[in-house]
Coordinates of C-alpha atoms in Angstrom, one line a residue:
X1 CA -42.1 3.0 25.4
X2 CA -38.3 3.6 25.9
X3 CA -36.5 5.1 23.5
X4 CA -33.5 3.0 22.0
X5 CA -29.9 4.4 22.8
X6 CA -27.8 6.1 20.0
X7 CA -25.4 3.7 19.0
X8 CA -21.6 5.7 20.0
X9 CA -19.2 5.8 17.0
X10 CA -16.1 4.3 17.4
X11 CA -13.3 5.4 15.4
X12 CA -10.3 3.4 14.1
X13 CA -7.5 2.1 16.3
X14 CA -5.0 2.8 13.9
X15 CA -5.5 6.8 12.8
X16 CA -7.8 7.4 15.8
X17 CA -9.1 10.2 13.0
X18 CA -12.0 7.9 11.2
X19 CA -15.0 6.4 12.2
X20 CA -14.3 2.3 12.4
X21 CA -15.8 0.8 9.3
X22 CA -14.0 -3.1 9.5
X23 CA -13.5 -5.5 12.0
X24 CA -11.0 -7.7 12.0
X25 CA -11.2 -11.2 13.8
X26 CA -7.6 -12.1 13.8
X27 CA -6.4 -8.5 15.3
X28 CA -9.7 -8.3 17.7
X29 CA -9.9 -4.4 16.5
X30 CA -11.9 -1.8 14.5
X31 CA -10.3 0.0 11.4
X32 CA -11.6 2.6 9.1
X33 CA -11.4 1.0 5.6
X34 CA -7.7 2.9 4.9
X35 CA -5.9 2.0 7.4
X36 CA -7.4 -1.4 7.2
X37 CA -6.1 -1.8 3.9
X38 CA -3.0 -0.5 4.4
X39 CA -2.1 -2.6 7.6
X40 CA -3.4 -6.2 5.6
X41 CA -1.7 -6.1 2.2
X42 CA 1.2 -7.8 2.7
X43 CA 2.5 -10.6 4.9
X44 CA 0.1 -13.1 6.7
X45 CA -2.7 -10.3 7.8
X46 CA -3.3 -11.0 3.6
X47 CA -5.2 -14.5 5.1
X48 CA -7.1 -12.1 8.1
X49 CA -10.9 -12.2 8.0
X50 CA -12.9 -9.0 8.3
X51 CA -16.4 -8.1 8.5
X52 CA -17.9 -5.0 7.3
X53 CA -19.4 -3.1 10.3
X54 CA -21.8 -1.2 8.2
X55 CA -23.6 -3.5 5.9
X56 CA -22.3 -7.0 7.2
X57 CA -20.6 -7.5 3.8
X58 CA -17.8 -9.7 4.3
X59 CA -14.5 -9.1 2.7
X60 CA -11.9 -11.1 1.4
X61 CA -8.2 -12.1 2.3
X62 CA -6.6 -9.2 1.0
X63 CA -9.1 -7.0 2.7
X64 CA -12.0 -6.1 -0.4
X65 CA -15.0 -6.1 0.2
X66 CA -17.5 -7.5 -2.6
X67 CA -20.9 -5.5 -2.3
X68 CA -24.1 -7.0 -3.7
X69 CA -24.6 -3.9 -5.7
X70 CA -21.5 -4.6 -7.7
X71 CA -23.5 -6.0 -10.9
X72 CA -22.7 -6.6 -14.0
X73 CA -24.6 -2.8 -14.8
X74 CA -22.2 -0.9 -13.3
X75 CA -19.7 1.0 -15.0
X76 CA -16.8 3.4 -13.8
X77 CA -16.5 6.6 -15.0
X78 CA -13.8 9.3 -14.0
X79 CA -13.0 6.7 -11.2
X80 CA -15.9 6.9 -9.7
X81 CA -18.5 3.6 -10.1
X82 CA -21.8 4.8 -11.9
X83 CA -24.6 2.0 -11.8
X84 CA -27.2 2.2 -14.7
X85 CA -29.5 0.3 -12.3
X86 CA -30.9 1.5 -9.0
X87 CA -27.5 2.9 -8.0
X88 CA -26.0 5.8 -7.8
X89 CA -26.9 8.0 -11.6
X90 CA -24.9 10.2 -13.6
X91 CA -26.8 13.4 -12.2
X92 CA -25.6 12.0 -8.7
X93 CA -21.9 11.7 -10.0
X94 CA -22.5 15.3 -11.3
X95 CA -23.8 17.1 -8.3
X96 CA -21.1 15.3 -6.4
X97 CA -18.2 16.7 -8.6
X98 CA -19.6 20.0 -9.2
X99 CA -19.4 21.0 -5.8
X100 CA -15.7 21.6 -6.7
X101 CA -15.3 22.8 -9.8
X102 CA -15.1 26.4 -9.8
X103 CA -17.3 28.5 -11.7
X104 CA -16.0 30.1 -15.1
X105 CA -15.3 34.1 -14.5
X106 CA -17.3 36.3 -16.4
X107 CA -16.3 39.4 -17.7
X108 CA -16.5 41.5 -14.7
X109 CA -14.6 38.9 -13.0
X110 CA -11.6 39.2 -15.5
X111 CA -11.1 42.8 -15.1
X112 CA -11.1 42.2 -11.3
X113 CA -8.3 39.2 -12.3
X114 CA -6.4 42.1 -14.4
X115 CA -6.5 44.3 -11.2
X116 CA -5.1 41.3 -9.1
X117 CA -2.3 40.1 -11.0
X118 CA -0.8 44.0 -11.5
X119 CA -1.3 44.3 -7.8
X120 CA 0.8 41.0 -7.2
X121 CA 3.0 41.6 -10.2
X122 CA 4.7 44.7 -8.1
X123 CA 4.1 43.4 -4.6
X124 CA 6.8 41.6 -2.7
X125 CA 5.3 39.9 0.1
X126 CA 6.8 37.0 0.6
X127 CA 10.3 38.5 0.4
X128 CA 9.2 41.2 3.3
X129 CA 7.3 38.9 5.2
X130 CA 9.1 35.3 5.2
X131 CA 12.3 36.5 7.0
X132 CA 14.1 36.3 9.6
X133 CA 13.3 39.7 11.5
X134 CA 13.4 41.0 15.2
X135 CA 10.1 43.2 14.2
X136 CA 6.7 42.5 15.1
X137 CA 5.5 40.0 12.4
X138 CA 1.4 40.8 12.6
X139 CA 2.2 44.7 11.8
X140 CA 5.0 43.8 8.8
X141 CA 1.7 41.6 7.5
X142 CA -1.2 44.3 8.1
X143 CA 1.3 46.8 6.4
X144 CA 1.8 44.9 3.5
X145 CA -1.7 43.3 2.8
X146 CA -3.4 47.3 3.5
X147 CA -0.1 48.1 0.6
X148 CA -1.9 45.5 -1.8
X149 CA -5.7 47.0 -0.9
X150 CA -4.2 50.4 -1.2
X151 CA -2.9 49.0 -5.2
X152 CA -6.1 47.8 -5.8
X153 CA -8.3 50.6 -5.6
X154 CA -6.0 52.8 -7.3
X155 CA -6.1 50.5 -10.3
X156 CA -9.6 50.6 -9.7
X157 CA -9.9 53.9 -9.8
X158 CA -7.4 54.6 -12.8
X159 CA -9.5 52.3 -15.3
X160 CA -12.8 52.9 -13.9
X161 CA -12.9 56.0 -11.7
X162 CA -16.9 56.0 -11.6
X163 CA -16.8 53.1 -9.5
X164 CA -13.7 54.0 -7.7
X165 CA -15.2 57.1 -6.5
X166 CA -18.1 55.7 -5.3
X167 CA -16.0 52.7 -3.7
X168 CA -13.4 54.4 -2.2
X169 CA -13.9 58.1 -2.3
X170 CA -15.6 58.3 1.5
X171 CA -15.4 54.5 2.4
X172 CA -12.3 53.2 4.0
X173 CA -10.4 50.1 3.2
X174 CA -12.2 47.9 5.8
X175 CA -15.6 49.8 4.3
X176 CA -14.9 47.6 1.2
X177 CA -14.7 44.9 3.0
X178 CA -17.1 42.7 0.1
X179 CA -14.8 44.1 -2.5
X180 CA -11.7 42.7 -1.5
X181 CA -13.3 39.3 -0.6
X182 CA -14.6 38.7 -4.9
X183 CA -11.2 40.2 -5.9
X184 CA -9.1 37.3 -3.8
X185 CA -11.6 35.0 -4.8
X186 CA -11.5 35.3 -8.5
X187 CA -7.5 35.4 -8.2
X188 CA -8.2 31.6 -6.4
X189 CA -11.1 30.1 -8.6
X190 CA -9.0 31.0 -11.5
X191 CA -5.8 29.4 -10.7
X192 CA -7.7 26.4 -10.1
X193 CA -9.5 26.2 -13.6
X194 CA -6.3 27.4 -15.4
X195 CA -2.7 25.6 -13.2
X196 CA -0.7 27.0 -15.8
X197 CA -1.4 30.7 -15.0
X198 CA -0.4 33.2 -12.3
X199 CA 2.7 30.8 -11.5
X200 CA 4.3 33.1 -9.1
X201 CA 1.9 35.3 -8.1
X202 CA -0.2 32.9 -6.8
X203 CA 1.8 31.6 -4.2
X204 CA 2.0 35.3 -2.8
X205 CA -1.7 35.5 -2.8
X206 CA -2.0 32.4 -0.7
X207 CA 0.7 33.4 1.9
X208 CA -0.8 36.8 2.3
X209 CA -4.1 34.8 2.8
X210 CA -2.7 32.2 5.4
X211 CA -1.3 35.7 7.2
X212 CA -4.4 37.0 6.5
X213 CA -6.5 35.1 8.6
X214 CA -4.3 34.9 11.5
X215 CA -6.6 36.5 14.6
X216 CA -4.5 39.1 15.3
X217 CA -4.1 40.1 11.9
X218 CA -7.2 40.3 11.0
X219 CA -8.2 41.9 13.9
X220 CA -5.8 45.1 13.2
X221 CA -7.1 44.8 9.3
X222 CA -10.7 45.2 10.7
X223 CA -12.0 42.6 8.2
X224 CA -11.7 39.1 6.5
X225 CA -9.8 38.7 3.5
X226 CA -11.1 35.1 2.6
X227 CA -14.3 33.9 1.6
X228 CA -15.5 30.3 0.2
X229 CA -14.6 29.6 -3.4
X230 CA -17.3 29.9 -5.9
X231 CA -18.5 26.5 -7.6
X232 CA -21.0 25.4 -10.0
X233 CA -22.8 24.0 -6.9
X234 CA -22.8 26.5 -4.7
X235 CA -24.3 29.0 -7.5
X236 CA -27.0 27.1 -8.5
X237 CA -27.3 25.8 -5.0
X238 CA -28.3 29.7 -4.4
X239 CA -30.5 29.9 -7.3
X240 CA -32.3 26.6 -6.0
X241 CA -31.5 25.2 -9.8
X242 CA -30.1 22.0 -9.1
X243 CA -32.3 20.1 -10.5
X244 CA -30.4 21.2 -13.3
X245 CA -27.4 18.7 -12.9
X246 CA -29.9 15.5 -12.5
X247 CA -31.6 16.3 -16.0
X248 CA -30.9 14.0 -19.3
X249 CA -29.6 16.6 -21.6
X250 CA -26.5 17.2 -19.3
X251 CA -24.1 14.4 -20.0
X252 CA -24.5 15.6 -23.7
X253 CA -24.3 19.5 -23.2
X254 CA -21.3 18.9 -20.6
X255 CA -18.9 16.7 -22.7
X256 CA -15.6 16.7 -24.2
X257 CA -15.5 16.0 -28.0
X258 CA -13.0 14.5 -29.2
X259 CA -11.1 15.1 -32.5
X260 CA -9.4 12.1 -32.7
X261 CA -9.7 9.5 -35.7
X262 CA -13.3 11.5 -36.5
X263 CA -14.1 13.3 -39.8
X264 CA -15.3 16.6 -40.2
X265 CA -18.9 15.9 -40.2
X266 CA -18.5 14.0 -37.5
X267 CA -17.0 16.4 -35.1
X268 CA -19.9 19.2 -36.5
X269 CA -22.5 16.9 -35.9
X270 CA -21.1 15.9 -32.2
X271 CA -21.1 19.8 -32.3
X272 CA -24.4 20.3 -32.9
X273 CA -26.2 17.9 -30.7
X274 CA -24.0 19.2 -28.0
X275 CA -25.7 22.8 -28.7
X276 CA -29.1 21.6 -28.8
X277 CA -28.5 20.3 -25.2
X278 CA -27.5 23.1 -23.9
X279 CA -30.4 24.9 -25.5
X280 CA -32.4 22.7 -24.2
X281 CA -31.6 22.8 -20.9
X282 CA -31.4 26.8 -20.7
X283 CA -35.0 26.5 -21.9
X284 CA -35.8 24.2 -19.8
X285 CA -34.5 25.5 -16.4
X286 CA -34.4 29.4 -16.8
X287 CA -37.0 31.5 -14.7
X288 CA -36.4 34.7 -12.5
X289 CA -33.6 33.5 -10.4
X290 CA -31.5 32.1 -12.9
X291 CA -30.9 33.0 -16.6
X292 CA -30.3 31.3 -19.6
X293 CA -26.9 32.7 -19.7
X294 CA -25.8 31.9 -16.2
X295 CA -26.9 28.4 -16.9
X296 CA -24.9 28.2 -19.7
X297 CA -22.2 29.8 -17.6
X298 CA -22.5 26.2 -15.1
X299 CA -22.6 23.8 -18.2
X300 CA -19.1 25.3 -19.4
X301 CA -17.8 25.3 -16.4
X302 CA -18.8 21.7 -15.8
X303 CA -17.1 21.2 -19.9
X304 CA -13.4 22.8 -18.4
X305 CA -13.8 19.7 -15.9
X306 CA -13.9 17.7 -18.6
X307 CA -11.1 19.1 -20.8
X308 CA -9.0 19.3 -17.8
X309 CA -9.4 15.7 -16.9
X310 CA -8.4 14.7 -21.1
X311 CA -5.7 17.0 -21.0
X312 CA -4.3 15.8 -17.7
X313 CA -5.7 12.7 -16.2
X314 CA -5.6 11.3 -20.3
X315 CA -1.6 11.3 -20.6
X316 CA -1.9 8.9 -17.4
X317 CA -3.9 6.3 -19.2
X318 CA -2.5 6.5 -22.1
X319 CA 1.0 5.5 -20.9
X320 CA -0.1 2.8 -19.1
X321 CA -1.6 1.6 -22.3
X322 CA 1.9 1.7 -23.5
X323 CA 3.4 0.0 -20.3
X324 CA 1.2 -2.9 -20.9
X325 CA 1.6 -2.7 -24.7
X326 CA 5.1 -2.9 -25.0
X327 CA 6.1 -4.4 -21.3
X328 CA 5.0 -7.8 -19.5
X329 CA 5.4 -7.9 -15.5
X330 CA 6.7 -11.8 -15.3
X331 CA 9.0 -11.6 -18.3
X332 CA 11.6 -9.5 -20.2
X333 CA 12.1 -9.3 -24.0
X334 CA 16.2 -9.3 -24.5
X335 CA 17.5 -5.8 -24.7
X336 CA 14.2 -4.3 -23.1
X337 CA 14.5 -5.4 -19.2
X338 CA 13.2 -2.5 -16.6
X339 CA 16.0 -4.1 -14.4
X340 CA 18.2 -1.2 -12.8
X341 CA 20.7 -1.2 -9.7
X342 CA 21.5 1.1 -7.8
X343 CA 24.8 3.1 -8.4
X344 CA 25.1 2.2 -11.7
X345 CA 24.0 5.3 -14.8
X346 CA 22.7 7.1 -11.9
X347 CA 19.7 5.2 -10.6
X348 CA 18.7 5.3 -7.2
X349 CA 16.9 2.4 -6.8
X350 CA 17.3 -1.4 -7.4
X351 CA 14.9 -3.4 -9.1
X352 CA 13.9 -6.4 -11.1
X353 CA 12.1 -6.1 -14.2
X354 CA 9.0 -7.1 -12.4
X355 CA 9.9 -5.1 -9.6
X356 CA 10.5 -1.9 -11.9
X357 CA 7.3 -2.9 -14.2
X358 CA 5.4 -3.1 -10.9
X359 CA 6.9 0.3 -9.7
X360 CA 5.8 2.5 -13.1
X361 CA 2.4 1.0 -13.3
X362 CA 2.0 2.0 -9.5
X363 CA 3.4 5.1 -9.9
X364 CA 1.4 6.2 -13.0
X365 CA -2.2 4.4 -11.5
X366 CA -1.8 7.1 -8.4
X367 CA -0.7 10.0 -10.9
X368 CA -4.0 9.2 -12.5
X369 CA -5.9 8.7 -9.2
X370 CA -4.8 11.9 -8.1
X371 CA -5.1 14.1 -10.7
X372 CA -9.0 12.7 -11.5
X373 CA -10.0 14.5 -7.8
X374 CA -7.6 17.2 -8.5
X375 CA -10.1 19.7 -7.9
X376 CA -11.2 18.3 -5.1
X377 CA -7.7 18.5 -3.8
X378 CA -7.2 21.7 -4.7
X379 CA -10.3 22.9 -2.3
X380 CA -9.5 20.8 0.1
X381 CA -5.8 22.5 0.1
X382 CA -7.3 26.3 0.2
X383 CA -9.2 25.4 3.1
X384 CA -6.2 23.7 4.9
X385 CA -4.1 26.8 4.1
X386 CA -6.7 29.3 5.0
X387 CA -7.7 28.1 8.3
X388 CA -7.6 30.6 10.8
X389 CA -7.5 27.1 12.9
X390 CA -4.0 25.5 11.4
X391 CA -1.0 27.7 11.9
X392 CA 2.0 27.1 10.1
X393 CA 5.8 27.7 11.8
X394 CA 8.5 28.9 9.3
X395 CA 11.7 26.4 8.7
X396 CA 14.6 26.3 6.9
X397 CA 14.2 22.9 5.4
X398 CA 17.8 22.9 3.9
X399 CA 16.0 24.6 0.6
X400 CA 15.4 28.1 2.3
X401 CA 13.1 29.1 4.9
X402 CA 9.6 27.2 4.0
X403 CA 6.1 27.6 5.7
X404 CA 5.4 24.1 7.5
X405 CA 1.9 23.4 8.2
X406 CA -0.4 20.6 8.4
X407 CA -3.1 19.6 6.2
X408 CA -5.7 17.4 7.6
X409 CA -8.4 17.6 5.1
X410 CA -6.1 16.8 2.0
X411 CA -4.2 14.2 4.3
X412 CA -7.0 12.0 4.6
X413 CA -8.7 12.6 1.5
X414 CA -4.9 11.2 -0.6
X415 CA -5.1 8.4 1.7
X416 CA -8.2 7.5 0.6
X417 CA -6.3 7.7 -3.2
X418 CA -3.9 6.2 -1.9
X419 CA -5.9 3.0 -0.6
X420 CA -7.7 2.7 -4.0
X421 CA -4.5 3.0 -5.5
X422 CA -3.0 -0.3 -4.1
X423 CA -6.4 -2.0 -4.7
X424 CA -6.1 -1.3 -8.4
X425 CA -2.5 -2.3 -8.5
X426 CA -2.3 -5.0 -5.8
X427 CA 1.1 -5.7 -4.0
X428 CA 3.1 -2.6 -3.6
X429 CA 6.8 -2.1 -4.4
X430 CA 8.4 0.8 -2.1
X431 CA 7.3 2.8 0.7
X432 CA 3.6 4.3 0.9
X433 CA 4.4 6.9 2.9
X434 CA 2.8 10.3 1.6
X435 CA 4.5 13.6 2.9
X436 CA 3.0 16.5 3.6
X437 CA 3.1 19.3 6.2
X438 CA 6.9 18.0 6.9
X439 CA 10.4 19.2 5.4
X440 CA 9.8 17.2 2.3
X441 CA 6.0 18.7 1.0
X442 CA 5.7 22.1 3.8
X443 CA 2.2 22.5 3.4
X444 CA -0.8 22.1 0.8
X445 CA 0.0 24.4 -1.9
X446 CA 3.7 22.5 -2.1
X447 CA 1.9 19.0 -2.5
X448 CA -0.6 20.8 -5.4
X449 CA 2.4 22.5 -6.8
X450 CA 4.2 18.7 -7.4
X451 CA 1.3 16.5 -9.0
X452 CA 0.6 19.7 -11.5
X453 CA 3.9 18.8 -12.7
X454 CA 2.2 15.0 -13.9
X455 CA 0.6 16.4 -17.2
X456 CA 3.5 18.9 -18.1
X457 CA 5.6 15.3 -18.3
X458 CA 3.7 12.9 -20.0
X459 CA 2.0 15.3 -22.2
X460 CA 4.9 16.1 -24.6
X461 CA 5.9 12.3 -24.2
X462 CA 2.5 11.1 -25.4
X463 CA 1.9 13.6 -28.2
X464 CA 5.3 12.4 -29.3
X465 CA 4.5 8.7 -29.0
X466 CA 1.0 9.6 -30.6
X467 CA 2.2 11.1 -33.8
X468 CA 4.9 8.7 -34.8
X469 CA 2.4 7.1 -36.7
X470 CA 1.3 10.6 -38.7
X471 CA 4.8 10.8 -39.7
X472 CA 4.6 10.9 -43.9
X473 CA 7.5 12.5 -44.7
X474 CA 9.9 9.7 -46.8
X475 CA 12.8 11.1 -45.7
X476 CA 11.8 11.3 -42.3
X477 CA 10.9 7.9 -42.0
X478 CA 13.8 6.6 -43.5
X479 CA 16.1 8.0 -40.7
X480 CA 13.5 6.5 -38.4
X481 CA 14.1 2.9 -40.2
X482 CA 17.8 3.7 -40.2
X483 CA 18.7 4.3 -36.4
X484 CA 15.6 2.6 -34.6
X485 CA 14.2 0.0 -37.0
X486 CA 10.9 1.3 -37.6
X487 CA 8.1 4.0 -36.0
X488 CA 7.2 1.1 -33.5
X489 CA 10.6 0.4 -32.5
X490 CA 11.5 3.9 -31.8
X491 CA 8.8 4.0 -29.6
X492 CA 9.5 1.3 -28.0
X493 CA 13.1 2.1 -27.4
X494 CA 11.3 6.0 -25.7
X495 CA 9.2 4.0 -23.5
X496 CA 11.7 1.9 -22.4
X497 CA 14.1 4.7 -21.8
X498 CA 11.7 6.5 -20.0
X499 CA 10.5 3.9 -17.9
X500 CA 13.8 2.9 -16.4
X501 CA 15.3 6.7 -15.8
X502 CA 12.7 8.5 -15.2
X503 CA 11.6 6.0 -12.3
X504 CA 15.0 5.5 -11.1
X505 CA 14.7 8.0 -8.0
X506 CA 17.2 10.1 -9.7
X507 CA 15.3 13.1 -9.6
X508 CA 14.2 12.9 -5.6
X509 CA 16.2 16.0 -4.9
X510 CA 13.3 18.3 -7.2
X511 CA 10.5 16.9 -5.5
X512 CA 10.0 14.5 -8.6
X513 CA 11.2 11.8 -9.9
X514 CA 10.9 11.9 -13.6
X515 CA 11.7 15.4 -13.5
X516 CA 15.9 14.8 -13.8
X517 CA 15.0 12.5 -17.2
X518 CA 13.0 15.7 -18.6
X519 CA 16.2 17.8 -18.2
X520 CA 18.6 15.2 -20.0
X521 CA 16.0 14.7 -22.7
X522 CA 18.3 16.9 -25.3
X523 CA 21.5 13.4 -24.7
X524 CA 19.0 11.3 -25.8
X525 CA 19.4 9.7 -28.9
X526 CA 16.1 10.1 -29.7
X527 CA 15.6 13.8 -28.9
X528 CA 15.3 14.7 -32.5
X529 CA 11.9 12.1 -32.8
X530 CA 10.6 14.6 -30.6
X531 CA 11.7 17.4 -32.2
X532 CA 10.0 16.1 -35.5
X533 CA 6.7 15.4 -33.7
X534 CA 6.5 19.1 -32.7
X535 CA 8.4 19.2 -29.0
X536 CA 9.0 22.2 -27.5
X537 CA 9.4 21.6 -24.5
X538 CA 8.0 19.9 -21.4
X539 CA 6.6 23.7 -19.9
X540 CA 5.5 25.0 -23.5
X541 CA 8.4 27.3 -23.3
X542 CA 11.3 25.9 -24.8
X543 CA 13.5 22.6 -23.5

């Protein structure tokens, strides 16, 4: 009997980069379900027809497609669709997510951390290395990544010269070849988990990585600076455990509780459950290659997710909330239209009030989008910069001399954002084109660097617009009543302000728009609202 002929895969006319998943009828070609999207949301390829080359599902007009497993008993969580039925389950979600979330440093791993950040702390990399010089490049980089080895192991030695002796006492640098590897490593996983940290220093860790790996760099070194980032998958992956992340007890032993509007009994008891879960599972799962406390160890790390999602991807829905609260799209209240015009108190931009409504709700829905996979993005953007594969070419972009390299994987993985993005929001006001690896976003750690800045933002903006309502103080709330007409006025009268300067594209020069309305916040007649409610700043440092 002959054998039937593999099927070859055809990839999408538009990127030429993804396999073809729709075909449309009116166009007469194959598109992977971005670029489809993108190319049919407007004008009359809205009324094209499509068929899904997959499953046969048809789509719609505007391009979505309506799968018969969309029931009624789905629900979305995180942004990701989690059916209670036969569908995809919660463990599946899990597994899915934990393959990049970095695993929380024990406390071997912090004094390796310690050593790193004094090494970086005195190490000036980037000002030797990114410059315009006549000398050989490769030997200016192997001189100064041996200079940061040679720190490290005499930190080493200094606070633990047992194990410095036996490390480096007849082994040479390239000898510790292992060592070297964890140490970058933990310096990487725990940037991830904590953005606020090493602020400068890691950016000179990554550069000397992307040198790093460089063939003839690493070939003079005599070994490999970079290995694979440690996640919560990976490890129990190793320890053949993951089982683990399907089991009951792990939505409960993994969550976030929250404070808020909940009594003290009823955060001890939320508490209290949650301990039994993990207690449960550590019981449950431990044996002789994994231990209780290393599977503790995963279910923390999986909790940080979750904190890190409330206390970034949480400010996000929060001010939409307010957007449609206080704000319609197809109508303005008097004295509260979005409407700005370019020229005029420094906007940028022109815009309706629908327009402008439109453009904020757009603008925060892809915020959110992107920081929910911000870990995800984050790997995706070590192993762009990292790639012995992608080279970068150093520019001077008009702000200094800036390392310019592509980034595939994050690329198509923000288009994908991108795409469900629009579908959340429908038609889109403005361009949709996403830089990176150009003048505007150089490379990967750039385009991290810029959405980190989301929470930092709308944090201090929310937990003002939150705690209005706390306000008991008489005297207080009489200069409240005074000069804004009531606690929902005044917030009112924030949001609005906010949402017609801080969108205005006044603040394109810093890489963000909202950022030039942060640095005016102290002219605001408002400013000392926030300075009731706590404010201290939009980087926790001071405005």
């Amino acid at each position: 009997m002959a054998s039937i002929p593999e099927q070859p895969v055809v990839f999408c006319v538009e990127c030429s980069d993804q396999e073809a998943s729709v075909f449309c009828e009116q166009c007469d070609e194959d598109f992977c379900e971005v670029c489809h999207g993108m190319l049919h949301r407007t004008g009359n390829r809205r009324k094209h027809t499509a068929k899904n080359l997959k499953d046969d599902i048809p789509t719609s007009h505007n391009g979505a497609s309506t799968p018969a497993s969309m029931t009624p008993s789905t629900r979305s969580l995180d942004g990701t669709i989690i059916n209670n039925g036969s569908g995809a389950t919660f463990g599946e979600w899990l597994t899915k997510r934990a393959k990049f979330v970095p695993l929380r440093l024990d406390a071997q791993e912090r004094g390796l951390l310690r050593l790193l950040e004094a090494a970086l702390n005195v190490s000036e990399y980037t000002d030797r290395i990114d410059i315009l010089s006549y000398t050989n490049k490769a030997k200016r980089i192997v001189h100064q990544i041996k200079d940061i080895c040679d720190i490290l192991s005499g930190l080493l030695v200094s606070g633990d010269y047992k194990l410095g002796a036996r490390l480096f006492a007849e082994q040479s640098t390239r000898d510790n070849e292992e060592f070297f590897q964890r140490v970058f490593e933990v310096g990487r996983r725990y940037k991830i988990m904590n953005p606020e940290k090493l602020r400068s220093n890691y950016g000179k860790l990554m550069y000397m990585l992307m040198d790093s790996v460089i063939p003839e760099v690493e070939q003079a070194l005599g070994f490999r600076c970079v290995i694979p980032i440690q996640t919560v998958y990976s490890f129990l992956k190793d320890r053949e455990s993951i089982d683990l992340l399907h089991d009951d007890n792990i939505a409960m032993a993994t969550r976030e509780i929250n404070s808020e509007f909940k009594s003290r009994d009823q955060i001890q008891t939320e508490i209290q459950r949650k301990r039994v879960a993990i207690e449960t599972l550590c019981n449950t799962y431990a044996n002789d290659r994994i231990s209780p406390q290393e599977i503790e160890r995963c279910l923390s790390s999986l909790s940080d997710n979750h904190a890190y999602l409330k206390a970034n991807r949480d400010p996000c829905d929060k001010m939409i909330k307010y957007l449609n609260k206080y704000f319609q799209p197809s109508k303005s209240e008097s004295g509260y239209s979005l409407a700005i015009m370019a020229g005029r108190h420094g906007h940028r931009l022109t815009h309706s009030h629908s327009s402008q409504y439109s453009y904020v709700h757009q603008s925060l829905m892809l915020w959110r989008e992107i920081v929910n996979d911000m870990f995800m993005l984050w790997s995706l953007a070590d192993d762009d910069m990292t790639s012995s594969s992608n080279p970068y070419r150093l520019t001077n972009t008009g702000q200094g001399l800036q390392r310019i390299q592509p980034c595939q994987q994050v690329s198509r993985t923000i288009h994908r954002i991108l795409h469900r993005a629009q579908k959340k929001c429908g038609p889109w006001v403005g361009s949709s084109v996403i830089h990176l690896g150009d003048k505007n976003v150089p490379n990967a750690f750039m385009f991290i660097d810029k959405y980190n800045q989301v929470a930092r933002i709308l944090a201090p903006i929310v937990l003002t617009l939150d705690k209005l309502d706390a306000i008991q103080d008489e005297e207080l709330l009489r200069y409240i009543d005074a000069h804004f007409g009531g606690v929902d006025q005044c917030r009112k009268d924030i949001l609005y302000d906010f949402f017609r300067f801080g969108f205005d594209g006044s603040g394109g020069d810093n890489y963000f728009d909202a950022g030039s309305w942060c640095s005016q916040i102290e002219k605001k007649k408002f400013f000392p609202v926030f300075l009731m409610t706590g404010f201290i700043g939009f980087d926790g440092s001071g405005y």
